Coordinates of C-alpha atoms in Angstrom, one line a residue:
M553 CA -0.1 0.2 -0.2
E554 CA 1.4 3.3 -1.4
D555 CA 2.2 5.9 1.8
S556 CA 0.4 8.8 1.3
K557 CA 1.6 12.5 1.6
V558 CA -0.4 12.8 4.8
G559 CA 1.5 9.8 6.0
E560 CA 5.3 11.1 5.5
E561 CA 3.9 14.6 6.7
R562 CA 3.1 12.8 10.0
P563 CA 5.2 13.3 13.1
K564 CA 7.6 10.7 14.7
W565 CA 8.4 9.4 18.2
N566 CA 11.8 10.7 19.3
N567 CA 12.8 7.5 20.3
K568 CA 11.3 3.9 20.6
T569 CA 11.9 4.4 24.2
E570 CA 8.8 7.0 24.8
Y571 CA 6.5 5.1 22.2
L572 CA 6.7 1.9 24.3
L573 CA 6.4 3.8 27.4
T574 CA 3.1 5.2 25.8
C575 CA 1.7 2.1 25.0
I576 CA 2.6 0.0 28.4
G577 CA 1.3 3.3 29.8
F578 CA -2.1 3.2 28.2
A579 CA -2.5 -0.3 28.4
V580 CA -1.4 -0.6 32.1
G581 CA -4.2 1.2 34.4
V582 CA -5.7 1.2 37.6
G583 CA -7.7 -1.9 36.5
N584 CA -4.7 -3.5 36.9
V585 CA -4.3 -2.8 40.5
W586 CA -8.1 -3.5 41.5
R587 CA -9.6 -5.8 38.8
F588 CA -7.2 -8.5 38.1
P589 CA -6.1 -9.0 42.3
Y590 CA -9.9 -9.1 43.0
L591 CA -10.5 -11.9 40.1
C592 CA -7.9 -13.9 41.1
Q593 CA -9.3 -13.8 44.9
I594 CA -12.8 -14.8 43.5
Y595 CA -11.7 -17.2 41.0
G596 CA -9.6 -19.8 43.0
G597 CA -6.3 -17.6 43.4
G598 CA -3.5 -19.3 41.3
A599 CA -5.9 -21.6 38.6
F600 CA -7.3 -18.2 37.5
L601 CA -4.0 -17.4 35.8
I602 CA -4.9 -20.7 33.1
P603 CA -7.7 -19.2 31.5
Y604 CA -6.2 -15.7 32.1
L605 CA -3.0 -16.7 30.2
I606 CA -4.8 -18.6 27.6
A607 CA -7.2 -15.6 26.7
L608 CA -3.6 -13.4 26.5
V609 CA -1.8 -16.0 24.1
F610 CA -4.8 -16.8 21.8
Q611 CA -6.8 -13.3 22.0
G612 CA -5.2 -10.1 23.6
L613 CA -1.9 -10.5 21.9
P614 CA -2.8 -11.5 18.2
L615 CA -5.3 -8.2 18.5
L616 CA -2.7 -6.2 20.0
Y617 CA -0.3 -7.3 17.1
L618 CA -3.0 -6.5 14.9
E619 CA -3.1 -3.0 15.9
L620 CA -0.2 -1.7 16.1
A621 CA 0.5 -2.9 12.5
I622 CA -2.1 -1.6 11.2
G623 CA -1.4 1.3 12.6
Q624 CA 2.0 1.8 11.5
R625 CA 1.4 0.5 8.1
L626 CA -1.0 2.9 7.0
R627 CA -0.1 5.9 9.5
M628 CA -3.2 7.0 10.3
G629 CA -5.8 7.3 13.5
S630 CA -8.7 4.5 13.7
I631 CA -11.2 6.2 11.0
G632 CA -8.5 6.6 8.6
V633 CA -7.4 3.2 8.9
W634 CA -10.6 1.1 8.5
N635 CA -11.7 3.8 5.6
S636 CA -9.0 2.7 3.7
I637 CA -9.4 -1.1 4.0
S638 CA -12.7 -0.4 2.7
P639 CA -15.0 2.5 2.7
Y640 CA -17.8 0.3 4.1
L641 CA -15.6 0.2 7.4
G642 CA -15.5 3.6 8.1
G643 CA -17.9 2.9 10.8
V644 CA -15.4 0.8 13.4
G645 CA -13.1 3.9 13.4
V646 CA -16.0 6.2 14.9
A647 CA -17.0 3.8 17.0
S648 CA -13.5 3.1 18.4
M649 CA -13.5 7.3 18.6
V650 CA -16.8 7.5 20.2
V651 CA -16.4 4.6 22.9
S652 CA -12.9 6.5 23.7
F653 CA -14.9 9.9 24.3
C654 CA -17.2 8.5 26.3
V655 CA -14.7 6.5 28.6
S656 CA -12.5 9.5 28.9
L657 CA -15.3 11.0 30.4
F658 CA -15.7 8.7 33.6
Y659 CA -12.1 7.8 33.5
N660 CA -11.0 11.3 34.2
T661 CA -13.8 11.7 36.8
I662 CA -11.4 8.5 38.4
V663 CA -8.7 10.5 38.5
A664 CA -10.5 13.5 39.8
W665 CA -11.4 11.3 42.8
V666 CA -7.9 10.1 43.2
L667 CA -6.2 13.5 43.5
W668 CA -9.4 14.4 46.1
Y669 CA -8.1 11.6 48.1
L670 CA -4.5 12.6 47.2
F671 CA -4.9 16.4 48.6
N672 CA -6.4 14.8 51.8
S673 CA -3.8 12.4 52.3
F674 CA -1.6 15.6 53.4
Q675 CA -3.3 15.9 56.8
E676 CA -2.7 14.6 60.1
P677 CA -4.2 12.3 61.0
L678 CA -5.7 11.3 58.0
P679 CA -9.4 12.2 57.5
W680 CA -10.8 8.9 57.3
S681 CA -9.2 7.9 60.0
Q682 CA -11.7 9.0 62.7
C683 CA -15.1 10.5 62.7
P684 CA -15.8 13.8 62.6
L685 CA -17.9 15.8 65.5
N686 CA -21.5 16.8 64.7
H687 CA -22.9 20.7 64.3
N688 CA -22.9 20.5 68.0
N689 CA -19.7 19.4 69.0
T690 CA -21.3 17.1 71.1
G691 CA -20.6 13.7 69.7
Y692 CA -19.8 12.4 66.3
V693 CA -21.7 12.0 63.3
E694 CA -24.4 9.7 63.8
E695 CA -23.9 8.6 60.0
C696 CA -20.3 8.0 60.4
V697 CA -20.6 6.6 63.7
E698 CA -22.9 3.9 62.3
S699 CA -21.0 2.6 59.7
T700 CA -17.4 3.4 59.9
P701 CA -14.8 6.4 59.1
V702 CA -13.5 5.0 55.9
N703 CA -17.7 4.6 54.1
Y704 CA -18.3 8.3 55.7
F705 CA -15.4 9.8 53.9
W706 CA -16.1 8.1 50.7
Y707 CA -19.9 8.0 50.5
R708 CA -20.7 11.5 52.4
Q709 CA -17.3 13.6 52.1
T710 CA -16.2 12.9 49.0
L711 CA -19.4 11.8 47.0
N712 CA -22.4 13.0 49.1
I713 CA -24.5 10.4 47.8
T714 CA -27.6 10.6 47.2
P715 CA -30.1 7.8 48.5
N716 CA -30.9 6.7 44.8
M717 CA -30.2 6.8 41.2
E718 CA -33.5 9.0 40.9
T719 CA -32.4 11.8 43.2
S720 CA -30.2 13.6 41.0
G721 CA -28.7 15.9 44.2
S722 CA -26.5 18.8 43.1
L723 CA -22.8 19.6 42.0
Q724 CA -20.2 19.0 44.9
W725 CA -17.8 22.0 44.5
W726 CA -14.8 20.7 45.5
M727 CA -15.4 17.2 43.1
V728 CA -15.8 20.3 40.3
V729 CA -12.2 21.5 41.1
S730 CA -11.1 18.3 41.4
L731 CA -12.4 17.4 37.9
A732 CA -11.0 20.6 36.3
T733 CA -7.7 19.8 37.9
A734 CA -7.3 16.3 36.3
W735 CA -8.7 17.9 32.9
S736 CA -6.0 20.5 33.3
I737 CA -3.3 18.4 33.8
V738 CA -4.1 16.0 30.8
Y739 CA -4.2 19.3 28.7
I740 CA -1.0 20.3 29.7
C741 CA 0.6 17.0 29.1
F742 CA -1.1 16.7 25.7
I743 CA -0.8 20.2 24.3
R744 CA 1.8 19.6 22.1
G745 CA 0.5 16.0 21.1
I746 CA 3.7 13.3 21.4
E747 CA 6.1 15.8 21.6
T748 CA 4.8 16.6 24.8
I749 CA 3.4 13.2 25.7
G750 CA 6.6 11.2 25.0
K751 CA 8.1 13.6 27.7
A752 CA 5.5 12.9 30.7
V753 CA 5.5 9.2 30.2
Y754 CA 9.0 8.9 31.4
I755 CA 7.5 10.1 34.9
T756 CA 3.6 8.3 34.7
A757 CA 5.1 5.1 33.2
T758 CA 7.4 4.4 35.2
F759 CA 6.5 5.7 38.7
P760 CA 3.8 2.7 39.6
Y761 CA 6.5 0.7 39.2
L762 CA 8.5 2.4 41.7
V763 CA 5.9 2.3 44.3
L764 CA 4.5 -1.1 44.0
T765 CA 8.1 -2.2 44.7
I766 CA 8.1 0.0 47.8
F767 CA 4.9 -1.7 48.8
L768 CA 6.1 -5.1 48.3
V769 CA 9.1 -4.7 50.3
R770 CA 7.0 -3.0 53.2
A771 CA 3.7 -5.5 53.0
L772 CA 5.8 -8.6 53.2
T773 CA 6.8 -7.3 56.4
L774 CA 3.6 -7.1 58.0
P775 CA 1.9 -9.4 60.3
G776 CA -1.0 -11.5 58.3
A777 CA 0.9 -10.9 54.9
Y778 CA 1.5 -14.6 54.6
E779 CA -2.0 -15.3 55.2
G780 CA -3.1 -12.3 52.5
L781 CA -0.4 -14.1 49.8
I782 CA -1.8 -17.6 50.4
Y783 CA -5.2 -17.0 50.0
L784 CA -4.6 -15.3 47.0
F785 CA -2.6 -18.1 45.1
T786 CA -4.0 -21.1 46.6
P787 CA -5.2 -22.6 43.6
D788 CA -8.9 -23.9 43.5
W789 CA -8.6 -26.5 40.4
E790 CA -12.7 -27.4 40.7
I791 CA -13.7 -23.5 39.7
L792 CA -12.4 -24.0 36.3
K793 CA -15.6 -26.2 35.6
N794 CA -17.8 -22.9 35.9
P795 CA -17.9 -21.1 32.4
Q796 CA -18.1 -17.6 34.1
V797 CA -14.4 -18.1 35.1
W798 CA -13.2 -18.5 31.7
L799 CA -15.7 -15.5 30.3
D800 CA -14.3 -13.0 33.2
A801 CA -10.7 -14.0 32.0
A802 CA -11.0 -13.6 28.4
T803 CA -13.1 -10.2 29.2
Q804 CA -10.4 -9.2 31.5
I805 CA -7.4 -9.6 29.3
F806 CA -9.6 -7.8 26.6
F807 CA -10.1 -4.8 28.7
S808 CA -6.6 -4.8 30.4
L809 CA -4.9 -4.3 26.8
S810 CA -7.0 -1.3 25.6
V811 CA -7.5 -3.0 22.6
A812 CA -10.4 -1.3 20.4
F813 CA -10.0 1.9 21.6
G814 CA -7.8 3.3 18.3
G815 CA -5.6 4.7 21.0
L816 CA -2.9 2.2 20.0
I817 CA -3.2 2.8 16.3
S818 CA -3.2 6.4 16.6
F819 CA 0.4 6.2 18.7
S820 CA 1.5 3.2 16.6
S821 CA 0.7 5.2 13.2
Y822 CA 3.7 7.9 14.6
N823 CA 6.0 5.0 14.0
S824 CA 8.6 4.5 11.2
Q825 CA 7.3 2.1 9.0
K826 CA 10.6 -0.1 9.1
N827 CA 9.9 -1.1 12.9
N828 CA 9.3 -4.3 14.7
C829 CA 5.6 -4.3 15.5
E830 CA 5.4 -8.0 16.6
R831 CA 8.4 -7.7 19.3
D832 CA 6.6 -4.1 20.6
A833 CA 3.3 -6.0 20.4
V834 CA 4.5 -9.3 22.7
L835 CA 6.8 -6.7 25.3
V836 CA 3.4 -4.5 26.0
G837 CA 1.3 -7.7 26.2
V838 CA 3.6 -9.2 28.4
I839 CA 4.7 -6.3 30.6
N840 CA 1.0 -5.7 31.0
S841 CA -0.2 -9.0 32.0
A842 CA 3.4 -9.4 34.9
T843 CA 1.8 -5.8 36.0
S844 CA -1.5 -6.9 37.0
I845 CA 0.6 -10.5 38.5
Y846 CA 3.3 -8.2 40.3
A847 CA 0.4 -5.8 41.9
S848 CA -1.5 -8.4 43.1
I849 CA 1.5 -9.7 45.5
P850 CA 1.3 -5.9 47.6
I851 CA -2.0 -5.5 47.5
F852 CA -3.1 -8.9 49.1
A853 CA -0.1 -9.1 51.7
I854 CA -1.5 -5.6 53.0
L855 CA -5.4 -7.1 52.5
G856 CA -4.1 -9.9 54.9
F857 CA -2.6 -7.3 57.1
K858 CA -6.3 -5.7 57.2
A859 CA -7.4 -9.1 57.7
H860 CA -5.2 -10.2 60.2
T861 CA -6.0 -6.4 62.3
N862 CA -9.7 -7.1 61.9
Y863 CA -9.4 -10.6 63.4
V864 CA -7.3 -9.6 66.4
T865 CA -9.5 -6.4 67.1
C866 CA -12.2 -8.7 67.3
L867 CA -10.5 -11.5 69.6
N868 CA -9.5 -8.3 71.9
G869 CA -12.9 -7.2 72.1
N870 CA -14.0 -11.0 73.2
I871 CA -11.0 -11.3 75.6
L872 CA -12.5 -8.0 77.3
A873 CA -15.8 -9.3 77.8
L874 CA -14.2 -12.5 79.1
T875 CA -12.4 -11.0 81.6
N876 CA -14.7 -8.2 82.6
E877 CA -17.5 -11.0 83.2
F878 CA -15.1 -13.8 85.2
D879 CA -12.9 -11.1 86.9
I880 CA -9.7 -12.8 85.2
S881 CA -6.5 -11.0 85.5
D882 CA -5.0 -8.9 82.6
M883 CA -3.1 -10.2 80.1
N884 CA -4.2 -14.0 81.3
I885 CA -6.2 -14.6 78.3
T886 CA -4.4 -13.6 75.0
V887 CA -4.8 -14.4 71.1
E888 CA -3.2 -16.8 71.4
N889 CA -5.0 -18.9 73.5
Y890 CA -8.4 -17.5 73.6
E891 CA -9.8 -20.4 72.1
Q892 CA -8.6 -22.9 75.3
W893 CA -9.9 -20.2 77.8
F894 CA -13.1 -20.0 75.5
D895 CA -13.8 -23.9 75.3
S896 CA -12.9 -23.9 78.9
L897 CA -15.2 -21.2 80.0
N898 CA -18.1 -22.1 77.6
G899 CA -17.9 -25.8 79.0
T900 CA -18.3 -24.8 82.6
H901 CA -20.3 -21.8 82.6
P902 CA -22.3 -22.1 79.1
S903 CA -25.5 -19.7 79.7
R904 CA -22.9 -16.8 81.0
V905 CA -21.1 -16.9 77.9
S906 CA -24.0 -16.9 75.9
D907 CA -25.1 -13.6 77.4
L908 CA -21.9 -12.0 76.3
N909 CA -23.4 -12.3 72.5
L910 CA -19.6 -12.6 71.7
K911 CA -18.6 -12.1 68.0
T912 CA -17.8 -14.6 65.6
C913 CA -13.9 -14.3 64.8
D914 CA -12.5 -16.1 61.7
L915 CA -9.8 -15.2 59.8
Q916 CA -10.8 -16.9 56.7
T917 CA -14.1 -14.5 56.9
F918 CA -12.3 -11.4 57.0
L919 CA -9.9 -12.5 54.3
D920 CA -13.6 -13.2 52.4
Q921 CA -14.4 -9.9 52.5
S922 CA -13.3 -8.8 48.7
A923 CA -13.4 -5.6 47.0
S924 CA -12.7 -4.7 43.8
G925 CA -12.6 -0.9 41.9
T926 CA -13.6 2.0 43.8
G927 CA -14.7 -0.4 46.8
L928 CA -10.8 -1.7 47.0
A929 CA -9.0 1.4 46.2
F930 CA -11.1 4.1 48.8
I931 CA -12.4 1.8 51.3
V932 CA -10.7 -1.3 51.8
F933 CA -7.2 -0.2 50.7
T934 CA -7.5 3.1 52.6
E935 CA -8.8 1.6 56.1
A936 CA -5.7 -1.1 55.5
V937 CA -3.3 2.1 55.3
I938 CA -4.7 3.6 58.6
S939 CA -3.3 0.8 60.8
M940 CA 0.3 0.7 58.8
P941 CA 2.8 2.8 60.8
G942 CA 3.4 6.1 58.7
S943 CA -0.3 6.2 57.1
Q944 CA 0.0 9.2 55.7
V945 CA 3.7 8.2 53.5
W946 CA 1.7 5.3 52.1
A947 CA -1.4 7.1 51.4
V948 CA 0.2 9.7 49.3
L949 CA 2.3 7.0 47.6
F950 CA -0.7 4.9 46.8
F951 CA -3.1 7.4 45.7
I952 CA 0.4 9.1 43.4
M953 CA 0.5 5.7 42.1
L954 CA -2.9 5.4 40.9
F955 CA -2.8 8.8 39.3
S956 CA -0.2 7.8 37.4
L957 CA -1.6 4.9 36.2
G958 CA -4.9 6.9 35.1
L959 CA -3.1 9.6 33.7
S960 CA -1.1 7.6 31.1
S961 CA -4.3 5.8 30.5
M962 CA -6.0 9.0 29.5
F963 CA -3.5 9.6 27.1
G964 CA -4.3 7.0 25.1
N965 CA -8.1 7.8 25.2
L966 CA -7.6 11.4 24.0
E967 CA -5.6 10.2 21.4
G968 CA -8.2 8.2 20.2
I969 CA -10.0 11.1 20.0
L970 CA -7.8 13.8 18.6
T971 CA -5.9 11.6 16.2
P972 CA -9.3 10.6 14.0
L973 CA -10.8 14.3 14.0
H974 CA -7.2 15.2 12.6
D975 CA -7.2 12.7 9.9
L976 CA -10.3 13.3 9.0
K977 CA -9.7 17.2 8.3
L978 CA -12.5 18.0 10.7
V979 CA -9.7 20.4 11.9
P980 CA -9.8 24.2 10.6
K981 CA -6.5 25.0 9.4
W982 CA -6.2 28.5 11.0
M983 CA -6.8 26.6 14.3
P984 CA -3.5 25.8 16.3
N985 CA -3.6 22.2 17.8
E986 CA -3.4 23.5 21.0
L987 CA -6.6 25.3 21.0
F988 CA -8.6 22.3 19.0
T989 CA -7.1 20.4 22.2
A990 CA -8.5 22.3 24.6
I991 CA -11.6 22.8 23.1
I992 CA -11.8 19.1 23.6
C993 CA -11.1 19.3 26.9
L994 CA -13.2 21.8 28.3
L995 CA -16.1 20.0 26.4
S996 CA -15.7 16.7 27.9
F997 CA -15.2 18.3 31.1
L998 CA -18.6 20.1 30.9
M999 CA -20.2 17.0 30.0
A1000 CA -18.5 14.9 33.1
L1001 CA -20.0 17.2 35.3
I1002 CA -22.7 14.7 35.4
F1003 CA -20.7 12.4 37.9
C1004 CA -19.7 15.4 40.0
L1005 CA -23.2 15.1 41.3
G1006 CA -24.7 13.5 44.1
S1007 CA -26.1 10.5 41.9
G1008 CA -22.7 11.0 39.7
N1009 CA -21.0 7.2 41.2
Y1010 CA -24.3 5.6 40.0
W1011 CA -23.9 7.0 36.5
L1012 CA -20.5 6.3 36.7
E1013 CA -21.0 2.7 37.1
I1014 CA -23.5 2.3 34.4
F1015 CA -20.7 3.9 32.2
N1016 CA -18.0 1.5 33.0
S1017 CA -20.4 -1.3 32.7
H1018 CA -22.0 -0.8 29.5
V1019 CA -19.7 1.7 27.5
G1020 CA -16.4 -0.2 28.1
S1021 CA -17.6 -3.6 27.4
V1022 CA -20.0 -4.7 24.7
P1023 CA -19.0 -2.2 22.3
L1024 CA -15.2 -2.8 22.4
L1025 CA -15.8 -6.9 21.7
I1026 CA -18.1 -5.7 18.5
I1027 CA -15.5 -3.0 17.4
A1028 CA -12.5 -5.7 17.9
F1029 CA -14.3 -8.2 16.2
F1030 CA -14.7 -6.3 13.1
E1031 CA -11.5 -5.1 13.5
I1032 CA -9.9 -8.7 13.3
I1033 CA -12.4 -9.7 10.3
A1034 CA -11.6 -6.7 8.5
V1035 CA -7.8 -7.3 8.1
A1036 CA -8.0 -11.1 8.0
H1037 CA -10.9 -11.3 5.5
I1038 CA -11.9 -7.8 3.6
Y1039 CA -8.3 -6.9 3.5
G1040 CA -6.6 -10.0 3.2
I1041 CA -4.3 -12.0 5.3
G1042 CA -1.5 -12.8 2.1
R1043 CA -1.7 -8.7 1.6
F1044 CA -0.9 -8.2 5.4
S1045 CA 1.8 -10.8 5.6
D1046 CA 2.9 -8.5 3.1
D1047 CA 3.0 -5.7 4.8
L1048 CA 4.5 -7.5 7.8
E1049 CA 7.3 -8.7 5.6
F1050 CA 7.9 -5.0 4.6
M1051 CA 7.6 -3.6 8.1
T1052 CA 9.6 -6.5 10.2
G1053 CA 11.4 -8.0 7.7
H1054 CA 9.8 -11.5 8.0
R1055 CA 6.3 -12.7 7.3
P1056 CA 4.1 -13.9 10.3
N1057 CA 4.4 -17.5 11.5
I1058 CA 1.6 -20.1 11.0
F1059 CA 0.4 -19.3 14.7
W1060 CA -0.1 -15.8 14.2
K1061 CA -2.4 -16.6 10.7
V1062 CA -4.3 -18.9 12.6
C1063 CA -5.1 -16.9 15.4
W1064 CA -6.1 -14.1 13.3
L1065 CA -8.0 -16.0 10.8
V1066 CA -9.7 -18.6 13.2
I1067 CA -8.9 -18.8 16.7
S1068 CA -9.2 -15.3 17.8
P1069 CA -12.4 -14.0 16.0
L1070 CA -14.3 -17.6 16.9
M1071 CA -13.0 -16.5 21.0
L1072 CA -14.5 -12.8 20.3
F1073 CA -17.6 -13.9 19.3
V1074 CA -17.9 -16.7 21.7
V1075 CA -17.1 -14.4 24.5
L1076 CA -19.7 -11.6 22.6
V1077 CA -22.8 -13.7 22.8
A1078 CA -21.8 -15.0 26.1
Y1079 CA -21.6 -11.8 27.9
V1080 CA -24.8 -10.4 26.1
V1081 CA -26.3 -13.7 27.5
A1082 CA -25.2 -13.4 30.6
Q1083 CA -26.2 -9.7 30.5
A1084 CA -29.8 -10.5 29.5
Q1085 CA -30.3 -13.1 32.3
T1086 CA -28.8 -11.3 35.1
H1087 CA -31.8 -8.6 37.2
H1088 CA -29.9 -5.2 36.8
T1089 CA -29.4 -3.7 40.2
Y1090 CA -27.3 -1.1 42.0
A1091 CA -26.0 -1.0 45.4
A1092 CA -27.1 2.5 47.2
W1093 CA -26.1 4.0 50.0
N1094 CA -28.8 5.1 51.9
P1095 CA -28.6 5.9 55.8
D1096 CA -32.3 5.6 56.3
Y1097 CA -32.2 2.0 55.1
V1098 CA -33.4 -0.5 57.6
N1099 CA -30.2 -2.8 57.6
F1100 CA -27.5 0.2 57.3
P1101 CA -24.6 0.3 56.9
D1102 CA -25.1 -2.3 54.7
T1103 CA -25.9 -0.8 51.3
E1104 CA -29.7 -1.1 49.7
V1105 CA -29.8 -3.5 47.0
L1106 CA -32.4 -1.4 44.4
P1107 CA -33.3 -2.1 40.8
Y1108 CA -32.5 0.2 38.1
P1109 CA -36.0 2.4 37.1
D1110 CA -36.9 1.4 33.3
W1111 CA -35.8 4.9 31.7
V1112 CA -32.0 4.1 33.2
F1113 CA -32.3 0.5 31.6
A1114 CA -33.1 2.1 28.7
I1115 CA -30.1 4.5 29.1
C1116 CA -28.0 1.3 29.7
V1117 CA -29.2 -0.1 26.4
L1118 CA -28.2 3.0 24.4
L1119 CA -24.9 3.2 26.1
S1120 CA -24.1 -0.2 25.0
S1121 CA -25.6 0.4 21.1
V1122 CA -25.2 3.8 20.4
P1123 CA -21.2 3.9 20.1
V1124 CA -21.4 1.2 17.7
I1125 CA -24.1 2.1 15.6
S1126 CA -21.8 4.2 13.3
I1127 CA -20.7 0.7 12.0
P1128 CA -24.2 -0.1 10.0
L1129 CA -24.9 3.5 9.3
V1130 CA -21.6 4.1 7.7
A1131 CA -21.9 0.5 5.1
I1132 CA -25.1 1.7 4.7
Y1133 CA -24.2 5.1 3.7
R1134 CA -21.4 3.5 1.5
L1135 CA -23.8 1.3 -0.2
V1136 CA -26.4 3.8 -1.0
C1137 CA -24.1 6.0 -2.5
C1138 CA -22.3 3.1 -4.6
M1139 CA -25.8 2.1 -6.1
S1140 CA -26.9 5.7 -7.1
G1141 CA -23.5 6.2 -8.4
R1142 CA -24.0 3.4 -10.8
H1143 CA -27.5 4.2 -11.6
S1144 CA -26.2 7.5 -12.9
E1145 CA -23.1 6.1 -14.7
D1146 CA -26.4 3.4 -16.4
R1147 CA -28.6 6.5 -17.2
L1148 CA -25.2 8.6 -18.6
H1149 CA -24.4 5.6 -21.2
N1150 CA -28.2 5.1 -22.0
D1151 CA -28.8 9.4 -22.9
P1152 CA -29.0 10.1 -26.6
N1153 CA -27.7 13.4 -25.7
P1154 CA -24.0 13.4 -27.3
Y1155 CA -23.0 16.6 -25.1
A1156 CA -24.3 14.3 -21.8
N1157 CA -21.6 12.8 -21.2
E1158 CA -19.2 15.8 -20.9
V1159 CA -21.5 17.5 -18.8
Q1160 CA -22.5 14.4 -16.4
S1161 CA -18.9 13.6 -16.0
Q1162 CA -17.9 17.2 -14.7
K1163 CA -20.9 16.6 -12.0
H1164 CA -20.6 13.2 -11.4
V1165 CA -18.1 12.6 -8.5
P1166 CA -17.9 8.3 -8.1
V1167 CA -17.3 6.9 -4.6
P1168 CA -14.1 5.0 -3.8
I1169 CA -15.2 1.3 -3.6
A1170 CA -12.3 -1.3 -1.9

């Protein structure tokens, strides 16, 4: 395929390191820290690695290699790439751009939350370590006392959440300021395109590994760390019989690599065409998965410490009750001999022990208290940090790490929006790139204000569940079909030979032609079926709920469910619409040509040829 003038004038990375760090930073996001460990925990520990690695090899890496290669060869953004392969596939690029835009709205809101916690981490003591006083200064706020200081700070002082989705609430000014700060930082890093991104990723893509290593060293010295790691990695082979495990493994590796967003295609389009994109794909994919596993170790060592701390606190409460009830000298009953004392007293005075209503303290129960996403980052982990010596330092490091992960992922999301718009020549020539980027960031900020409402967290969960799921699977399926079966595996192999110096081996070809599209189709169908059979509900934080502080599980209102369907379908509606539009243009063009040939006017040919512009057909 011949290089276009646009491709020749396209900017390039300063060096290979900047490109690889940018791709790694885009792929490695907050999900590697708070989603993968959770899946390992609930799906049999080490056993989950089997379906995860299978999905990586046969689904993740082939898709990643395909995107990096096609972007590097055609040197265009997502819309330009798929429109070049076939005008009928132009909607695939549009879908990627729309998904990137929608995802960037809520993803940068998460970055704003991280910034809010980071700002508050410099306080002594940490604001989520104790309940605030009530308005009369006569006691503590009742909602905080009934729940926990950590929950209160998250739900009330951060989100000021409403009791249900139908109550919107007002804009929270502190969240608006945090969101504006997040978008301003993204804009500053993106102001000169890959020139400034390439410099920023030296920090944003590498700093999380430094923090994870510091956490790893510290976490392994904490009491309970060993129990946390044993719990995480002890394999439960029986759970592999559950189809849901394989489905979640496939979707996790797919979303973790950030394929189908268009950002990776845009990043690779700034490469020289003589670049080994196969090696790049394998390197980025392996580092991404290795990061997920590496992050799990300190995360669950710390969660093991939290479980151990809660277990000891529970036992000490029972020990105090027994000591007071039976006038036992202090320090006679300890955590180590509690079971013997309890069995002895329960055997001789069962009624008195029963009246004490002692708590059931089980370490396994505390370890089973799993959480993912915001629940892990802003509730479980922050609660664990409180108990760690030097809690301020660990809180600051943790949230700087999350901020770095979120920021580097935002680079890819924004690139997936801006590059296609530039390639389509939709940006006026008089408008500087800095101004256009500012307009997009400002528009995104204004639209993301919905997440700063009292009901914002509920809406963010809806966007996260629906925009970043089915649409990406559909886009990826069309991408791999487009390259392998429309562009042609033979032509694609020629392009790879031109770029890398060798043709793809049989493994890549089989994956592109059969295995990867088949896996994508199965995962897509299974995911849609599973969602259709699920009664969609959400967890609401309602202080008036009878079982508070448990969250109240409520069904989605019908109008919200309709929005969920729209969020899953509208981003990809461009795929059939563009194809139909191209087909209609093609048919109308042929119809005009037929009339031209049958027209008896000898001068009609000259006139019509001036009016008619044929539609390009692949």
